[in-house]
Short mmCIF file of N, CA and C in Angstrom, two decimals:
data_model
loop_
_atom_site.label_atom_id
_atom_site.label_comp_id
_atom_site.label_asym_id
_atom_site.label_seq_id
_atom_site.Cartn_x
_atom_site.Cartn_y
_atom_site.Cartn_z
N MET A 1 0.84 -1.17 0.00
CA MET A 1 0.00 0.00 0.00
C MET A 1 0.89 1.23 0.00
N LYS A 2 0.64 2.11 -0.90
CA LYS A 2 1.45 3.31 -0.99
C LYS A 2 0.92 4.37 -0.04
N ASN A 3 1.84 5.08 0.59
CA ASN A 3 1.54 6.23 1.44
C ASN A 3 0.71 5.90 2.68
N SER A 4 0.53 4.64 3.01
CA SER A 4 -0.26 4.30 4.19
C SER A 4 0.61 4.04 5.41
N ARG A 5 1.92 3.94 5.18
CA ARG A 5 2.89 3.61 6.22
C ARG A 5 2.66 2.22 6.80
N ILE A 6 1.92 1.40 6.07
CA ILE A 6 1.71 0.01 6.44
C ILE A 6 2.49 -0.82 5.43
N ALA A 7 3.35 -1.69 5.93
CA ALA A 7 4.14 -2.52 5.04
C ALA A 7 3.23 -3.52 4.34
N SER A 8 3.36 -3.63 3.02
CA SER A 8 2.53 -4.55 2.25
C SER A 8 3.17 -5.94 2.27
N ASP A 9 2.33 -6.96 2.21
CA ASP A 9 2.82 -8.34 2.15
C ASP A 9 2.94 -8.81 0.70
N PHE A 10 2.67 -7.91 -0.26
CA PHE A 10 2.71 -8.22 -1.69
C PHE A 10 3.19 -6.97 -2.43
N GLU A 11 4.29 -7.13 -3.18
CA GLU A 11 4.83 -6.01 -3.94
C GLU A 11 5.34 -6.52 -5.27
N VAL A 12 4.94 -5.90 -6.36
CA VAL A 12 5.44 -6.27 -7.68
C VAL A 12 6.80 -5.64 -7.86
N THR A 13 7.82 -6.47 -8.12
CA THR A 13 9.18 -5.97 -8.25
C THR A 13 9.67 -5.95 -9.70
N ALA A 14 8.97 -6.66 -10.60
CA ALA A 14 9.33 -6.66 -12.02
C ALA A 14 8.10 -7.04 -12.83
N GLY A 15 7.98 -6.45 -14.02
CA GLY A 15 6.86 -6.76 -14.90
C GLY A 15 5.65 -5.90 -14.60
N GLU A 16 4.57 -6.23 -15.29
CA GLU A 16 3.34 -5.44 -15.17
C GLU A 16 2.27 -6.23 -14.44
N PHE A 17 1.71 -5.63 -13.41
CA PHE A 17 0.64 -6.25 -12.64
C PHE A 17 -0.71 -5.87 -13.23
N GLY A 18 -0.92 -4.63 -13.58
CA GLY A 18 -2.14 -4.19 -14.25
C GLY A 18 -3.29 -3.88 -13.31
N ASN A 19 -4.24 -3.10 -13.82
CA ASN A 19 -5.39 -2.67 -13.02
C ASN A 19 -6.39 -3.77 -12.74
N TRP A 20 -6.41 -4.81 -13.57
CA TRP A 20 -7.40 -5.87 -13.40
C TRP A 20 -6.81 -7.11 -12.74
N THR A 21 -5.60 -7.02 -12.27
CA THR A 21 -4.96 -8.14 -11.59
C THR A 21 -4.93 -7.82 -10.10
N HIS A 22 -5.32 -8.77 -9.28
CA HIS A 22 -5.46 -8.54 -7.84
C HIS A 22 -4.92 -9.72 -7.05
N TYR A 23 -4.83 -9.52 -5.73
CA TYR A 23 -4.39 -10.61 -4.87
C TYR A 23 -5.13 -10.52 -3.54
N ASN A 24 -5.09 -11.63 -2.82
CA ASN A 24 -5.64 -11.70 -1.48
C ASN A 24 -4.72 -12.62 -0.68
N HIS A 25 -4.47 -12.30 0.57
CA HIS A 25 -3.56 -13.09 1.41
C HIS A 25 -4.31 -13.55 2.65
N ARG A 26 -4.23 -14.84 2.91
CA ARG A 26 -4.83 -15.43 4.10
C ARG A 26 -3.84 -16.40 4.72
N VAL A 27 -4.05 -16.68 5.99
CA VAL A 27 -3.27 -17.71 6.68
C VAL A 27 -4.25 -18.77 7.14
N ARG A 28 -4.02 -20.01 6.71
CA ARG A 28 -4.86 -21.14 7.08
C ARG A 28 -3.97 -22.28 7.54
N MET A 29 -4.30 -22.84 8.69
CA MET A 29 -3.56 -23.97 9.26
C MET A 29 -2.06 -23.70 9.27
N GLY A 30 -1.68 -22.45 9.56
CA GLY A 30 -0.28 -22.07 9.67
C GLY A 30 0.40 -21.83 8.34
N MET A 31 -0.35 -21.90 7.23
CA MET A 31 0.25 -21.70 5.90
C MET A 31 -0.19 -20.36 5.33
N ASP A 32 0.77 -19.61 4.77
CA ASP A 32 0.43 -18.39 4.04
C ASP A 32 -0.09 -18.80 2.67
N ILE A 33 -1.25 -18.26 2.30
CA ILE A 33 -1.86 -18.57 1.01
C ILE A 33 -2.20 -17.25 0.32
N PHE A 34 -1.62 -17.05 -0.86
CA PHE A 34 -1.90 -15.88 -1.66
C PHE A 34 -2.73 -16.32 -2.87
N MET A 35 -3.91 -15.74 -3.04
CA MET A 35 -4.69 -15.97 -4.25
C MET A 35 -4.43 -14.78 -5.16
N ILE A 36 -3.98 -15.08 -6.37
CA ILE A 36 -3.66 -14.03 -7.34
C ILE A 36 -4.49 -14.30 -8.58
N TRP A 37 -5.21 -13.28 -9.04
CA TRP A 37 -6.04 -13.48 -10.21
C TRP A 37 -5.85 -12.36 -11.21
N ASN A 38 -5.95 -12.76 -12.47
CA ASN A 38 -5.79 -11.84 -13.59
C ASN A 38 -7.17 -11.67 -14.22
N GLY A 39 -7.79 -10.54 -13.98
CA GLY A 39 -9.11 -10.27 -14.54
C GLY A 39 -9.08 -9.62 -15.90
N SER A 40 -7.90 -9.44 -16.46
CA SER A 40 -7.80 -8.78 -17.76
C SER A 40 -7.87 -9.80 -18.89
N PHE A 41 -7.96 -9.29 -20.11
CA PHE A 41 -7.99 -10.14 -21.30
C PHE A 41 -6.60 -10.36 -21.88
N GLU A 42 -5.56 -10.01 -21.11
CA GLU A 42 -4.18 -10.21 -21.54
C GLU A 42 -3.45 -11.06 -20.50
N SER A 43 -2.50 -11.86 -20.95
CA SER A 43 -1.64 -12.60 -20.03
C SER A 43 -0.76 -11.63 -19.27
N LYS A 44 -0.39 -11.99 -18.05
CA LYS A 44 0.49 -11.15 -17.23
C LYS A 44 1.67 -11.99 -16.76
N GLU A 45 2.85 -11.38 -16.82
CA GLU A 45 4.07 -12.01 -16.31
C GLU A 45 4.77 -10.99 -15.44
N PHE A 46 5.01 -11.36 -14.17
CA PHE A 46 5.63 -10.42 -13.24
C PHE A 46 6.30 -11.19 -12.11
N THR A 47 7.09 -10.47 -11.35
CA THR A 47 7.70 -11.01 -10.14
C THR A 47 7.11 -10.27 -8.96
N ALA A 48 6.65 -11.03 -7.97
CA ALA A 48 6.06 -10.43 -6.78
C ALA A 48 6.88 -10.79 -5.55
N ARG A 49 7.10 -9.82 -4.69
CA ARG A 49 7.76 -10.05 -3.41
C ARG A 49 6.67 -10.31 -2.38
N LEU A 50 6.66 -11.53 -1.84
CA LEU A 50 5.65 -11.96 -0.89
C LEU A 50 6.26 -12.09 0.49
N THR A 51 5.53 -11.68 1.49
CA THR A 51 5.98 -11.83 2.87
C THR A 51 5.38 -13.12 3.41
N ALA A 52 6.22 -14.14 3.52
CA ALA A 52 5.79 -15.45 3.98
C ALA A 52 7.03 -16.30 4.23
N LYS A 53 6.88 -17.27 5.11
CA LYS A 53 7.97 -18.22 5.37
C LYS A 53 7.63 -19.55 4.74
N GLY A 54 8.67 -20.28 4.38
CA GLY A 54 8.46 -21.62 3.86
C GLY A 54 8.73 -21.71 2.38
N PHE A 55 8.36 -22.86 1.84
CA PHE A 55 8.60 -23.21 0.45
C PHE A 55 7.35 -22.91 -0.37
N PRO A 56 7.42 -22.03 -1.39
CA PRO A 56 6.22 -21.69 -2.17
C PRO A 56 5.94 -22.70 -3.28
N GLU A 57 4.66 -23.01 -3.44
CA GLU A 57 4.19 -23.83 -4.55
C GLU A 57 3.05 -23.09 -5.22
N ILE A 58 2.87 -23.34 -6.51
CA ILE A 58 1.78 -22.71 -7.25
C ILE A 58 0.71 -23.77 -7.50
N TRP A 59 -0.46 -23.51 -6.95
CA TRP A 59 -1.61 -24.40 -7.11
C TRP A 59 -2.57 -23.76 -8.09
N ASN A 60 -2.93 -24.49 -9.14
CA ASN A 60 -3.86 -23.98 -10.14
C ASN A 60 -5.20 -24.68 -9.94
N PRO A 61 -6.23 -23.96 -9.49
CA PRO A 61 -7.52 -24.59 -9.23
C PRO A 61 -8.24 -25.04 -10.49
N THR A 62 -7.93 -24.44 -11.64
CA THR A 62 -8.59 -24.83 -12.89
C THR A 62 -8.04 -26.15 -13.42
N THR A 63 -6.72 -26.27 -13.45
CA THR A 63 -6.10 -27.49 -13.98
C THR A 63 -5.84 -28.53 -12.90
N LYS A 64 -6.04 -28.15 -11.64
CA LYS A 64 -5.81 -29.03 -10.49
C LYS A 64 -4.37 -29.53 -10.44
N THR A 65 -3.44 -28.65 -10.80
CA THR A 65 -2.02 -29.00 -10.77
C THR A 65 -1.31 -28.22 -9.67
N ILE A 66 -0.24 -28.81 -9.17
CA ILE A 66 0.64 -28.18 -8.19
C ILE A 66 2.05 -28.26 -8.75
N ARG A 67 2.73 -27.11 -8.75
CA ARG A 67 4.10 -27.12 -9.25
C ARG A 67 4.96 -26.23 -8.35
N PRO A 68 6.24 -26.52 -8.28
CA PRO A 68 7.13 -25.64 -7.50
C PRO A 68 7.18 -24.26 -8.12
N ALA A 69 7.26 -23.26 -7.30
CA ALA A 69 7.39 -21.89 -7.78
C ALA A 69 8.85 -21.60 -8.10
N ILE A 70 9.08 -20.76 -9.08
CA ILE A 70 10.42 -20.23 -9.34
C ILE A 70 10.56 -19.02 -8.43
N PHE A 71 11.48 -19.12 -7.47
CA PHE A 71 11.55 -18.07 -6.46
C PHE A 71 12.98 -17.81 -6.03
N THR A 72 13.16 -16.65 -5.40
CA THR A 72 14.42 -16.27 -4.79
C THR A 72 14.11 -15.83 -3.36
N ARG A 73 14.79 -16.43 -2.41
CA ARG A 73 14.60 -16.05 -1.00
C ARG A 73 15.34 -14.74 -0.77
N ILE A 74 14.64 -13.72 -0.31
CA ILE A 74 15.22 -12.40 -0.05
C ILE A 74 15.66 -12.29 1.40
N SER A 75 14.82 -12.79 2.30
CA SER A 75 15.12 -12.79 3.72
C SER A 75 14.36 -13.97 4.35
N ASP A 76 14.43 -14.09 5.65
CA ASP A 76 13.75 -15.19 6.34
C ASP A 76 12.26 -15.22 6.03
N ASN A 77 11.66 -14.04 5.83
CA ASN A 77 10.21 -14.02 5.61
C ASN A 77 9.80 -13.30 4.32
N GLN A 78 10.71 -13.14 3.37
CA GLN A 78 10.36 -12.53 2.09
C GLN A 78 10.91 -13.35 0.93
N VAL A 79 10.08 -13.50 -0.09
CA VAL A 79 10.40 -14.31 -1.25
C VAL A 79 9.96 -13.57 -2.51
N ASP A 80 10.80 -13.55 -3.54
CA ASP A 80 10.40 -13.07 -4.86
C ASP A 80 9.97 -14.28 -5.68
N VAL A 81 8.73 -14.26 -6.18
CA VAL A 81 8.17 -15.38 -6.93
C VAL A 81 7.82 -14.91 -8.34
N LYS A 82 8.27 -15.67 -9.36
CA LYS A 82 7.89 -15.39 -10.74
C LYS A 82 6.49 -15.94 -10.97
N ILE A 83 5.62 -15.09 -11.54
CA ILE A 83 4.22 -15.47 -11.74
C ILE A 83 3.83 -15.21 -13.19
N ASN A 84 3.26 -16.21 -13.82
CA ASN A 84 2.71 -16.09 -15.17
C ASN A 84 1.24 -16.44 -15.10
N LEU A 85 0.38 -15.49 -15.47
CA LEU A 85 -1.06 -15.73 -15.45
C LEU A 85 -1.63 -15.53 -16.84
N ASN A 86 -2.34 -16.53 -17.33
CA ASN A 86 -3.07 -16.36 -18.58
C ASN A 86 -4.24 -15.41 -18.35
N ARG A 87 -4.87 -14.98 -19.39
CA ARG A 87 -6.02 -14.10 -19.26
C ARG A 87 -7.10 -14.78 -18.43
N GLU A 88 -7.68 -14.03 -17.52
CA GLU A 88 -8.76 -14.48 -16.64
C GLU A 88 -8.40 -15.76 -15.86
N GLU A 89 -7.15 -15.89 -15.48
CA GLU A 89 -6.69 -17.06 -14.73
C GLU A 89 -6.38 -16.67 -13.29
N SER A 90 -6.53 -17.62 -12.38
CA SER A 90 -6.13 -17.40 -10.99
C SER A 90 -5.28 -18.57 -10.52
N VAL A 91 -4.41 -18.29 -9.56
CA VAL A 91 -3.59 -19.33 -8.94
C VAL A 91 -3.50 -19.04 -7.45
N LEU A 92 -3.17 -20.08 -6.71
CA LEU A 92 -2.86 -19.95 -5.29
C LEU A 92 -1.36 -20.16 -5.13
N ILE A 93 -0.71 -19.30 -4.37
CA ILE A 93 0.67 -19.55 -3.99
C ILE A 93 0.62 -19.92 -2.52
N VAL A 94 0.98 -21.18 -2.26
CA VAL A 94 0.84 -21.76 -0.93
C VAL A 94 2.23 -22.00 -0.35
N PHE A 95 2.43 -21.55 0.89
CA PHE A 95 3.72 -21.71 1.56
C PHE A 95 3.59 -22.71 2.69
N ASN A 96 4.45 -23.71 2.69
CA ASN A 96 4.55 -24.63 3.81
C ASN A 96 5.50 -23.99 4.82
N PRO A 97 5.05 -23.71 6.04
CA PRO A 97 5.90 -23.02 7.01
C PRO A 97 7.11 -23.85 7.46
N ASN A 98 7.09 -25.16 7.22
CA ASN A 98 8.22 -26.01 7.60
C ASN A 98 9.33 -25.99 6.56
N GLY A 99 9.07 -25.33 5.44
CA GLY A 99 10.09 -25.23 4.40
C GLY A 99 10.16 -26.42 3.49
N ASN A 100 9.26 -27.39 3.63
CA ASN A 100 9.25 -28.57 2.77
C ASN A 100 8.15 -28.44 1.74
N ARG A 101 8.33 -29.13 0.62
CA ARG A 101 7.25 -29.18 -0.37
C ARG A 101 6.05 -29.82 0.27
N LEU A 102 4.88 -29.33 -0.09
CA LEU A 102 3.64 -29.85 0.48
C LEU A 102 3.22 -31.15 -0.17
N LYS A 103 3.50 -31.31 -1.47
CA LYS A 103 3.08 -32.50 -2.20
C LYS A 103 4.05 -32.76 -3.31
N ASP A 104 4.37 -34.02 -3.55
CA ASP A 104 5.25 -34.40 -4.69
C ASP A 104 4.43 -34.63 -5.92
#
């Protein structure tokens, strides 16, 4: 959030996020879960800095697939994750707080 003096848990560090692309962050069962959706008619490719601990995976609710995220650990609780979203697509980025993959 700009000018609010509140640190954001989601920041785009590279690429275009766009006006129709949004996110939501929740914690469930000790796991940070970011839902990111692209409401535009164009694909989006960007890198987002997420505040979360653990190993990030990308869960696609449409295709029911889980894949490891391409990420760079910035600090103990910050990660830069590469995100590619097709038009009108959403994904979940799920973090296991133990640092292990959630599913093989």
